[in-house]
Amino acid sequence: MMITKLKTHNKPSFHPWSLPNLRTEQSSNEYMKHLCLQKRYREALEVFDMIEKTTSFRICPSAYSHLLSACSSLRSLEHGKRVHNNLILTSKFQQDIVLHNRILNMYGKCGSVKDAMKVFDVMPQRNVISWTSVISGCSQNGQYNDAVELYCQMRRLGHMPDQFTFGSVAKACSGLSDAWLGKQLHAHVVKSESGDQLIAQNALIAMYTKVGLIPDASLVFSRIVTKDLISWGSIIAGFSQLGYEFEALLHFKEMLCQGAYQPNEFFFGSAFSACSSLFEPEYGRQIHGLCIKFGLGSDIFAGCSLCDMYAKCGFLESAKTVFNHIDRPDLVSWNAIISGFANSGDANEAIVLFNKMRCIGLKPNDVTVLSVLSACTNSWTIHQGRQVHSYIIKMGFDSNVPVHNTLLSMYSKCSALCDAFSVFEDIESSADSVSWNALLTACTQHNEAGEVFRLFRLMLCSQIRPDHITLSNVITGCAVIISLEVGNQVHCFSIKSGLVLNASVINGLIDMYTKCGTLGTATKLFNSMESPDVVSWSSLIVGYAQFGYGKEALELFRKMKSSGVKPNEVTFVGVLTACSHVGLVEEGQNIYRTIEIEHGILPTREHCSCMVDLLARAGRLDEAEEFIKQMAFEPDIVVWKTLLAACKTHGNSDIGKRAAENIIKIDPSNSAAHVLLCNIHASSGRWAEVARLRSLMKERGVRKIPGQSWIEVKGRTHVFLADDTLHPERDKVYEKLEELWLQMLDEGCDPL
């Protein structure tokens, strides 16, 4: 009972001198070895401490070997140094290469490569184990270049490496991500006598998968005659991690069919990861059954991967069930389930799980808070986002730049631009390119073009270099304000910085130039691209269509299809707009029918608006109204406005009245609908209806928004309103207008 009690309190489970077998030198050595063989390492080191302090007993070499192994297993550098210092005092130590190798191994395992190298440098003689031990120590502790250099020295001095040496050097090659060096090592392995041994082959598989050369790893694997669990595990994990998920599952199945090996939790982790990448929950369910069959249903590692797989495939309740069955879930498991609900947009459940995790005393890390923040994506979840932000400040995560970047993204998605700016100001001195781009993107999404340019100028003054994401946002800002001059400057900057070679930057420039009406420059940029993608084609097609070049837009669409690029939703908006502008009603209708049938794209509101415009422009107002009635979703203001404008053009007061009434139902304060309806009635001589509508507008407080236009002259944007009297050069403007008026009258035009 006393022994048990002492052991519970991490005290020696015995008093050495109370045991008869520790009263002699031989019995003490034997007892230490016995404890080490039973893996009772701490007790063995306690005996060593007692002998060192209270006796003059000598420790034999075999006991030293066991004690050094105990230090290695416990990763106890302090005890290792004490054993080493005691060993130095023995007369035969300097000639004992085995003990030297044990010390090298111990220092490597305990993370002290510096001490290992000191021992290695003074060794009177070295063998392959000596070299392998020090190379392994360097590899294990991230000193990969040193490991490779030692291997080269070993070869130059004529020592032949064994399979363990190759294993350590292969790890160094993968740590350096140096595929060329790895292939050289592979050649050495093939030439050596140890080349066909399993440890060397498994090390090569692991090395090739880590540097991304899965075909080479597969070739090595196929040539192994007798594979073990490590061989199978390495190749399955490699396939799963490098995008060959189906092959990973095939190898997993093949291993099971052989029946020689029982998979462990790491095999199931790789298999579940492959299923989640393939979005194949049915495969995952079957492997889940096998996982339970092999007794790993409550394992943390397998359960975490399974939970992640169900969550990514949208089976959140299954993910939660798996999580609840995990035996003592750790932080990684909690992060997996929280991330699953967060990524699915269920902010409430993610917050609930986050709070449960904290209640059981588990401290969240930066991954946890990043997951919770990613769930807050709209104005309904901003309250939760602000609560998490407060927790981040309280726990000291506010110094973490990735956390701040996620906060920026969260506030921008929740339309809280002021909060996003506040977060950015807190980290401006330590902000990275992601921080700047997150704020620039937020401003772009909220049409704050002025802020985009201001931030870009500040960024240029900082130490952060703009990248293609930065320029894409700035170019979009130019397109929003239709500023050709600023756009040209950004284009020049992109050329000087070398970013114009990026496809997203070129696509942004094409879009900007088309919106500014400079179709020639946009076309030149398009023609300079080696392989235009769907965005490139769509931007040019939409640009030509919007500026009335319908035939050119349709010709571009035909070229796009013949080049093998599949159109997307935006492409068809441009094509239908082109048909509308050139009056190709039948062709537009045919193209609309093919959107879903041939291309698998569900028609959107924008496509429907284009079809209404196509029919209405051609005067087929009855068909346009009927088309609106059979739309798959509720018509919005844009659709009704399109129909109403056409009714004014074609003088159809009946359909125009219904269109205007529908607009007013959606937005009672919409002045355009009231004014257009008044004009329709006026053109038909229905003055009583005109008077009634104007009276109704007064009752509802509907005011016509003055027309607005702008022009850029010498880098300055001038804005004009209808009946404007505030512009500083108004006298000159009205003088020029009067001059143009007189010229129009002279030419026989009616200005009204």
mmCIF file of C-alpha atoms in Angstrom, residues 311-566:
data_model
loop_
_atom_site.group_PDB
_atom_site.id
_atom_site.type_symbol
_atom_site.label_atom_id
_atom_site.label_comp_id
_atom_site.label_asym_id
_atom_site.label_seq_id
_atom_site.Cartn_x
_atom_site.Cartn_y
_atom_site.Cartn_z
ATOM 1 C CA ALA A 311 -18.940 18.049 -41.583
ATOM 2 C CA LYS A 312 -17.347 18.847 -44.960
ATOM 3 C CA CYS A 313 -19.875 16.597 -46.717
ATOM 4 C CA GLY A 314 -22.759 18.440 -45.029
ATOM 5 C CA PHE A 315 -23.771 15.696 -42.557
ATOM 6 C CA LEU A 316 -23.475 17.860 -39.454
ATOM 7 C CA GLU A 317 -25.599 15.679 -37.179
ATOM 8 C CA SER A 318 -23.471 12.645 -38.057
ATOM 9 C CA ALA A 319 -20.369 14.724 -37.333
ATOM 10 C CA LYS A 320 -21.802 15.658 -33.958
ATOM 11 C CA THR A 321 -22.654 12.034 -33.159
ATOM 12 C CA VAL A 322 -19.103 10.926 -34.001
ATOM 13 C CA PHE A 323 -17.700 13.741 -31.885
ATOM 14 C CA ASN A 324 -19.827 12.707 -28.902
ATOM 15 C CA HIS A 325 -18.426 9.161 -29.157
ATOM 16 C CA ILE A 326 -14.771 10.267 -29.065
ATOM 17 C CA ASP A 327 -13.114 9.239 -25.818
ATOM 18 C CA ARG A 328 -11.927 12.474 -24.167
ATOM 19 C CA PRO A 329 -11.854 14.750 -27.257
ATOM 20 C CA ASP A 330 -8.814 17.012 -27.403
ATOM 21 C CA LEU A 331 -8.408 20.538 -28.759
ATOM 22 C CA VAL A 332 -7.991 19.286 -32.357
ATOM 23 C CA SER A 333 -11.281 17.362 -32.106
ATOM 24 C CA TRP A 334 -13.143 20.392 -30.778
ATOM 25 C CA ASN A 335 -11.659 22.542 -33.526
ATOM 26 C CA ALA A 336 -12.827 20.022 -36.144
ATOM 27 C CA ILE A 337 -16.475 20.045 -35.021
ATOM 28 C CA ILE A 338 -16.550 23.837 -34.498
ATOM 29 C CA SER A 339 -14.988 24.358 -37.932
ATOM 30 C CA GLY A 340 -17.563 22.003 -39.483
ATOM 31 C CA PHE A 341 -20.538 24.025 -38.226
ATOM 32 C CA ALA A 342 -18.772 27.334 -38.911
ATOM 33 C CA ASN A 343 -18.026 26.455 -42.538
ATOM 34 C CA SER A 344 -21.651 25.432 -43.064
ATOM 35 C CA GLY A 345 -22.741 28.897 -41.906
ATOM 36 C CA ASP A 346 -24.336 27.727 -38.627
ATOM 37 C CA ALA A 347 -22.882 30.457 -36.428
ATOM 38 C CA ASN A 348 -25.207 29.722 -33.486
ATOM 39 C CA GLU A 349 -24.152 26.066 -33.158
ATOM 40 C CA ALA A 350 -20.477 26.991 -33.632
ATOM 41 C CA ILE A 351 -20.786 29.493 -30.760
ATOM 42 C CA VAL A 352 -22.606 26.935 -28.565
ATOM 43 C CA LEU A 353 -19.810 24.399 -29.100
ATOM 44 C CA PHE A 354 -17.222 27.105 -28.499
ATOM 45 C CA ASN A 355 -18.805 27.903 -25.137
ATOM 46 C CA LYS A 356 -19.070 24.210 -24.177
ATOM 47 C CA MET A 357 -15.398 23.775 -24.927
ATOM 48 C CA ARG A 358 -14.514 26.634 -22.604
ATOM 49 C CA CYS A 359 -16.839 25.333 -19.878
ATOM 50 C CA ILE A 360 -14.981 22.014 -19.635
ATOM 51 C CA GLY A 361 -11.736 23.914 -19.077
ATOM 52 C CA LEU A 362 -10.196 23.458 -22.526
ATOM 53 C CA LYS A 363 -8.465 26.624 -23.672
ATOM 54 C CA PRO A 364 -9.189 27.600 -27.309
ATOM 55 C CA ASN A 365 -6.297 28.454 -29.613
ATOM 56 C CA ASP A 366 -6.055 30.723 -32.640
ATOM 57 C CA VAL A 367 -7.490 27.978 -34.900
ATOM 58 C CA THR A 368 -10.627 27.855 -32.718
ATOM 59 C CA VAL A 369 -11.325 31.577 -32.847
ATOM 60 C CA LEU A 370 -10.568 31.705 -36.575
ATOM 61 C CA SER A 371 -13.202 29.009 -37.153
ATOM 62 C CA VAL A 372 -15.824 30.785 -35.035
ATOM 63 C CA LEU A 373 -15.181 34.107 -36.762
ATOM 64 C CA SER A 374 -15.536 32.494 -40.198
ATOM 65 C CA ALA A 375 -19.119 31.548 -39.263
ATOM 66 C CA CYS A 376 -20.104 35.206 -38.853
ATOM 67 C CA THR A 377 -20.807 36.247 -42.427
ATOM 68 C CA ASN A 378 -23.838 38.570 -42.353
ATOM 69 C CA SER A 379 -25.578 41.282 -40.387
ATOM 70 C CA TRP A 380 -27.526 38.679 -38.353
ATOM 71 C CA THR A 381 -24.346 37.180 -36.927
ATOM 72 C CA ILE A 382 -22.325 40.334 -36.316
ATOM 73 C CA HIS A 383 -23.394 40.315 -32.639
ATOM 74 C CA GLN A 384 -21.726 36.918 -32.149
ATOM 75 C CA GLY A 385 -18.703 38.153 -34.085
ATOM 76 C CA ARG A 386 -18.307 41.126 -31.750
ATOM 77 C CA GLN A 387 -18.548 38.828 -28.711
ATOM 78 C CA VAL A 388 -15.778 36.631 -30.115
ATOM 79 C CA HIS A 389 -13.756 39.780 -30.827
ATOM 80 C CA SER A 390 -14.050 40.741 -27.147
ATOM 81 C CA TYR A 391 -12.917 37.257 -26.122
ATOM 82 C CA ILE A 392 -9.933 37.539 -28.497
ATOM 83 C CA ILE A 393 -8.824 40.775 -26.797
ATOM 84 C CA LYS A 394 -9.352 39.253 -23.336
ATOM 85 C CA MET A 395 -7.266 36.146 -24.123
ATOM 86 C CA GLY A 396 -4.471 38.052 -25.863
ATOM 87 C CA PHE A 397 -5.083 36.736 -29.383
ATOM 88 C CA ASP A 398 -5.265 40.334 -30.617
ATOM 89 C CA SER A 399 -1.523 40.310 -31.310
ATOM 90 C CA ASN A 400 -1.998 37.489 -33.816
ATOM 91 C CA VAL A 401 -2.017 38.942 -37.361
ATOM 92 C CA PRO A 402 -3.989 36.026 -38.960
ATOM 93 C CA VAL A 403 -6.686 36.515 -36.287
ATOM 94 C CA HIS A 404 -6.853 40.221 -37.098
ATOM 95 C CA ASN A 405 -7.085 39.418 -40.807
ATOM 96 C CA THR A 406 -10.050 37.132 -40.133
ATOM 97 C CA LEU A 407 -11.664 39.881 -38.065
ATOM 98 C CA LEU A 408 -11.241 42.243 -41.032
ATOM 99 C CA SER A 409 -12.890 39.715 -43.309
ATOM 100 C CA MET A 410 -15.705 39.056 -40.810
ATOM 101 C CA TYR A 411 -16.586 42.737 -40.365
ATOM 102 C CA SER A 412 -16.487 43.380 -44.120
ATOM 103 C CA LYS A 413 -18.834 40.427 -44.769
ATOM 104 C CA CYS A 414 -21.164 41.755 -42.071
ATOM 105 C CA SER A 415 -21.185 45.207 -43.758
ATOM 106 C CA ALA A 416 -19.461 46.792 -40.728
ATOM 107 C CA LEU A 417 -16.810 48.720 -42.637
ATOM 108 C CA CYS A 418 -16.118 51.127 -39.760
ATOM 109 C CA ASP A 419 -15.262 48.187 -37.475
ATOM 110 C CA ALA A 420 -12.999 46.765 -40.162
ATOM 111 C CA PHE A 421 -11.095 50.067 -40.350
ATOM 112 C CA SER A 422 -10.840 50.141 -36.554
ATOM 113 C CA VAL A 423 -9.308 46.641 -36.510
ATOM 114 C CA PHE A 424 -6.879 47.597 -39.273
ATOM 115 C CA GLU A 425 -5.736 50.711 -37.412
ATOM 116 C CA ASP A 426 -4.845 48.540 -34.399
ATOM 117 C CA ILE A 427 -2.407 46.447 -36.459
ATOM 118 C CA GLU A 428 -1.348 48.854 -39.211
ATOM 119 C CA SER A 429 2.302 48.768 -38.104
ATOM 120 C CA SER A 430 2.404 44.944 -38.235
ATOM 121 C CA ALA A 431 -0.109 44.448 -41.042
ATOM 122 C CA ASP A 432 0.897 42.053 -43.822
ATOM 123 C CA SER A 433 -0.275 41.888 -47.437
ATOM 124 C CA VAL A 434 -3.300 39.808 -46.381
ATOM 125 C CA SER A 435 -4.382 42.582 -43.978
ATOM 126 C CA TRP A 436 -4.130 45.296 -46.628
ATOM 127 C CA ASN A 437 -5.881 43.158 -49.236
ATOM 128 C CA ALA A 438 -8.685 42.212 -46.825
ATOM 129 C CA LEU A 439 -9.477 45.889 -46.203
ATOM 130 C CA LEU A 440 -9.119 46.780 -49.885
ATOM 131 C CA THR A 441 -11.496 43.946 -50.794
ATOM 132 C CA ALA A 442 -13.989 45.154 -48.186
ATOM 133 C CA CYS A 443 -13.923 48.663 -49.646
ATOM 134 C CA THR A 444 -14.312 47.263 -53.174
ATOM 135 C CA GLN A 445 -17.310 45.144 -52.140
ATOM 136 C CA HIS A 446 -18.967 48.207 -50.610
ATOM 137 C CA ASN A 447 -18.236 50.391 -53.673
ATOM 138 C CA GLU A 448 -15.955 52.697 -51.674
ATOM 139 C CA ALA A 449 -13.649 53.419 -54.616
ATOM 140 C CA GLY A 450 -12.224 56.542 -52.971
ATOM 141 C CA GLU A 451 -11.111 54.524 -49.944
ATOM 142 C CA VAL A 452 -9.560 51.911 -52.231
ATOM 143 C CA PHE A 453 -7.313 54.556 -53.831
ATOM 144 C CA ARG A 454 -6.461 56.133 -50.465
ATOM 145 C CA LEU A 455 -5.469 52.760 -48.984
ATOM 146 C CA PHE A 456 -3.449 51.897 -52.087
ATOM 147 C CA ARG A 457 -1.422 55.114 -51.727
ATOM 148 C CA LEU A 458 -0.811 54.347 -48.036
ATOM 149 C CA MET A 459 0.242 50.809 -48.906
ATOM 150 C CA LEU A 460 2.767 52.089 -51.433
ATOM 151 C CA CYS A 461 4.308 54.214 -48.643
ATOM 152 C CA SER A 462 4.555 51.171 -46.338
ATOM 153 C CA GLN A 463 6.986 48.254 -46.488
ATOM 154 C CA ILE A 464 4.332 45.929 -47.931
ATOM 155 C CA ARG A 465 4.564 45.294 -51.651
ATOM 156 C CA PRO A 466 1.254 45.147 -53.582
ATOM 157 C CA ASP A 467 0.405 41.826 -55.202
ATOM 158 C CA HIS A 468 -2.100 40.729 -57.845
ATOM 159 C CA ILE A 469 -4.983 40.809 -55.309
ATOM 160 C CA THR A 470 -4.136 44.410 -54.431
ATOM 161 C CA LEU A 471 -4.099 45.482 -58.062
ATOM 162 C CA SER A 472 -7.313 43.599 -58.843
ATOM 163 C CA ASN A 473 -9.086 45.645 -56.150
ATOM 164 C CA VAL A 474 -7.603 48.944 -57.367
ATOM 165 C CA ILE A 475 -8.499 48.151 -60.981
ATOM 166 C CA THR A 476 -12.054 47.333 -59.882
ATOM 167 C CA GLY A 477 -12.164 50.760 -58.190
ATOM 168 C CA CYS A 478 -11.177 52.378 -61.494
ATOM 169 C CA ALA A 479 -13.972 50.467 -63.213
ATOM 170 C CA VAL A 480 -16.518 51.584 -60.581
ATOM 171 C CA ILE A 481 -15.798 55.305 -61.057
ATOM 172 C CA ILE A 482 -15.073 54.767 -64.785
ATOM 173 C CA SER A 483 -11.784 56.633 -64.482
ATOM 174 C CA LEU A 484 -9.697 55.876 -67.556
ATOM 175 C CA GLU A 485 -6.843 58.144 -66.495
ATOM 176 C CA VAL A 486 -6.376 56.442 -63.106
ATOM 177 C CA GLY A 487 -6.855 53.065 -64.806
ATOM 178 C CA ASN A 488 -4.003 53.840 -67.220
ATOM 179 C CA GLN A 489 -1.756 54.746 -64.282
ATOM 180 C CA VAL A 490 -2.555 51.483 -62.504
ATOM 181 C CA HIS A 491 -1.926 49.602 -65.755
ATOM 182 C CA CYS A 492 1.533 51.219 -66.010
ATOM 183 C CA PHE A 493 2.263 50.333 -62.383
ATOM 184 C CA SER A 494 1.280 46.709 -63.015
ATOM 185 C CA ILE A 495 3.698 46.545 -65.962
ATOM 186 C CA LYS A 496 6.574 48.070 -63.938
ATOM 187 C CA SER A 497 5.988 45.713 -61.008
ATOM 188 C CA GLY A 498 5.650 42.651 -63.266
ATOM 189 C CA LEU A 499 2.143 41.866 -62.002
ATOM 190 C CA VAL A 500 0.539 42.385 -65.413
ATOM 191 C CA LEU A 501 1.540 38.803 -66.227
ATOM 192 C CA ASN A 502 -1.000 37.562 -63.682
ATOM 193 C CA ALA A 503 -4.259 36.404 -65.300
ATOM 194 C CA SER A 504 -6.492 38.013 -62.658
ATOM 195 C CA VAL A 505 -4.789 41.386 -63.179
ATOM 196 C CA ILE A 506 -5.199 41.189 -66.970
ATOM 197 C CA ASN A 507 -8.856 40.187 -66.553
ATOM 198 C CA GLY A 508 -9.379 43.159 -64.234
ATOM 199 C CA LEU A 509 -7.785 45.498 -66.771
ATOM 200 C CA ILE A 510 -9.955 44.103 -69.581
ATOM 201 C CA ASP A 511 -13.055 44.663 -67.453
ATOM 202 C CA MET A 512 -11.934 48.192 -66.520
ATOM 203 C CA TYR A 513 -11.161 49.219 -70.116
ATOM 204 C CA THR A 514 -14.459 47.833 -71.403
ATOM 205 C CA LYS A 515 -16.405 49.720 -68.725
ATOM 206 C CA CYS A 516 -14.520 52.883 -69.651
ATOM 207 C CA GLY A 517 -15.454 52.299 -73.299
ATOM 208 C CA THR A 518 -11.874 51.721 -74.476
ATOM 209 C CA LEU A 519 -12.655 48.488 -76.274
ATOM 210 C CA GLY A 520 -9.565 48.636 -78.493
ATOM 211 C CA THR A 521 -7.174 48.512 -75.514
ATOM 212 C CA ALA A 522 -9.262 45.784 -73.887
ATOM 213 C CA THR A 523 -9.058 43.710 -77.061
ATOM 214 C CA LYS A 524 -5.266 44.193 -77.294
ATOM 215 C CA LEU A 525 -4.877 42.954 -73.721
ATOM 216 C CA PHE A 526 -7.139 40.000 -74.467
ATOM 217 C CA ASN A 527 -5.116 39.077 -77.564
ATOM 218 C CA SER A 528 -1.881 39.248 -75.540
ATOM 219 C CA MET A 529 -3.086 36.444 -73.274
ATOM 220 C CA GLU A 530 -1.725 32.998 -74.008
ATOM 221 C CA SER A 531 -4.766 31.122 -72.722
ATOM 222 C CA PRO A 532 -7.744 33.414 -72.019
ATOM 223 C CA ASP A 533 -10.073 31.906 -69.423
ATOM 224 C CA VAL A 534 -13.831 32.216 -69.068
ATOM 225 C CA VAL A 535 -13.459 35.513 -67.143
ATOM 226 C CA SER A 536 -11.368 37.040 -69.954
ATOM 227 C CA TRP A 537 -13.872 36.033 -72.648
ATOM 228 C CA SER A 538 -16.898 37.076 -70.577
ATOM 229 C CA SER A 539 -15.489 40.516 -69.734
ATOM 230 C CA LEU A 540 -14.854 41.295 -73.401
ATOM 231 C CA ILE A 541 -18.216 39.927 -74.546
ATOM 232 C CA VAL A 542 -20.120 41.952 -71.915
ATOM 233 C CA GLY A 543 -18.113 45.074 -72.819
ATOM 234 C CA TYR A 544 -18.903 44.822 -76.530
ATOM 235 C CA ALA A 545 -22.555 44.076 -75.792
ATOM 236 C CA GLN A 546 -23.044 47.029 -73.425
ATOM 237 C CA PHE A 547 -21.594 49.512 -75.927
ATOM 238 C CA GLY A 548 -23.861 48.351 -78.741
ATOM 239 C CA TYR A 549 -21.444 46.086 -80.618
ATOM 240 C CA GLY A 550 -23.854 43.164 -80.553
ATOM 241 C CA LYS A 551 -22.589 41.361 -83.651
ATOM 242 C CA GLU A 552 -18.986 41.552 -82.430
ATOM 243 C CA ALA A 553 -20.051 40.193 -79.023
ATOM 244 C CA LEU A 554 -21.841 37.229 -80.630
ATOM 245 C CA GLU A 555 -18.827 36.534 -82.840
ATOM 246 C CA LEU A 556 -16.639 36.482 -79.723
ATOM 247 C CA PHE A 557 -19.065 34.018 -78.135
ATOM 248 C CA ARG A 558 -18.762 31.684 -81.136
ATOM 249 C CA LYS A 559 -14.947 31.890 -80.987
ATOM 250 C CA MET A 560 -15.051 31.195 -77.270
ATOM 251 C CA LYS A 561 -17.038 27.995 -77.750
ATOM 252 C CA SER A 562 -14.809 26.811 -80.582
ATOM 253 C CA SER A 563 -11.722 27.366 -78.386
ATOM 254 C CA GLY A 564 -13.100 24.906 -75.830
ATOM 255 C CA VAL A 565 -13.725 27.399 -72.999
ATOM 256 C CA LYS A 566 -17.043 26.711 -71.262
#
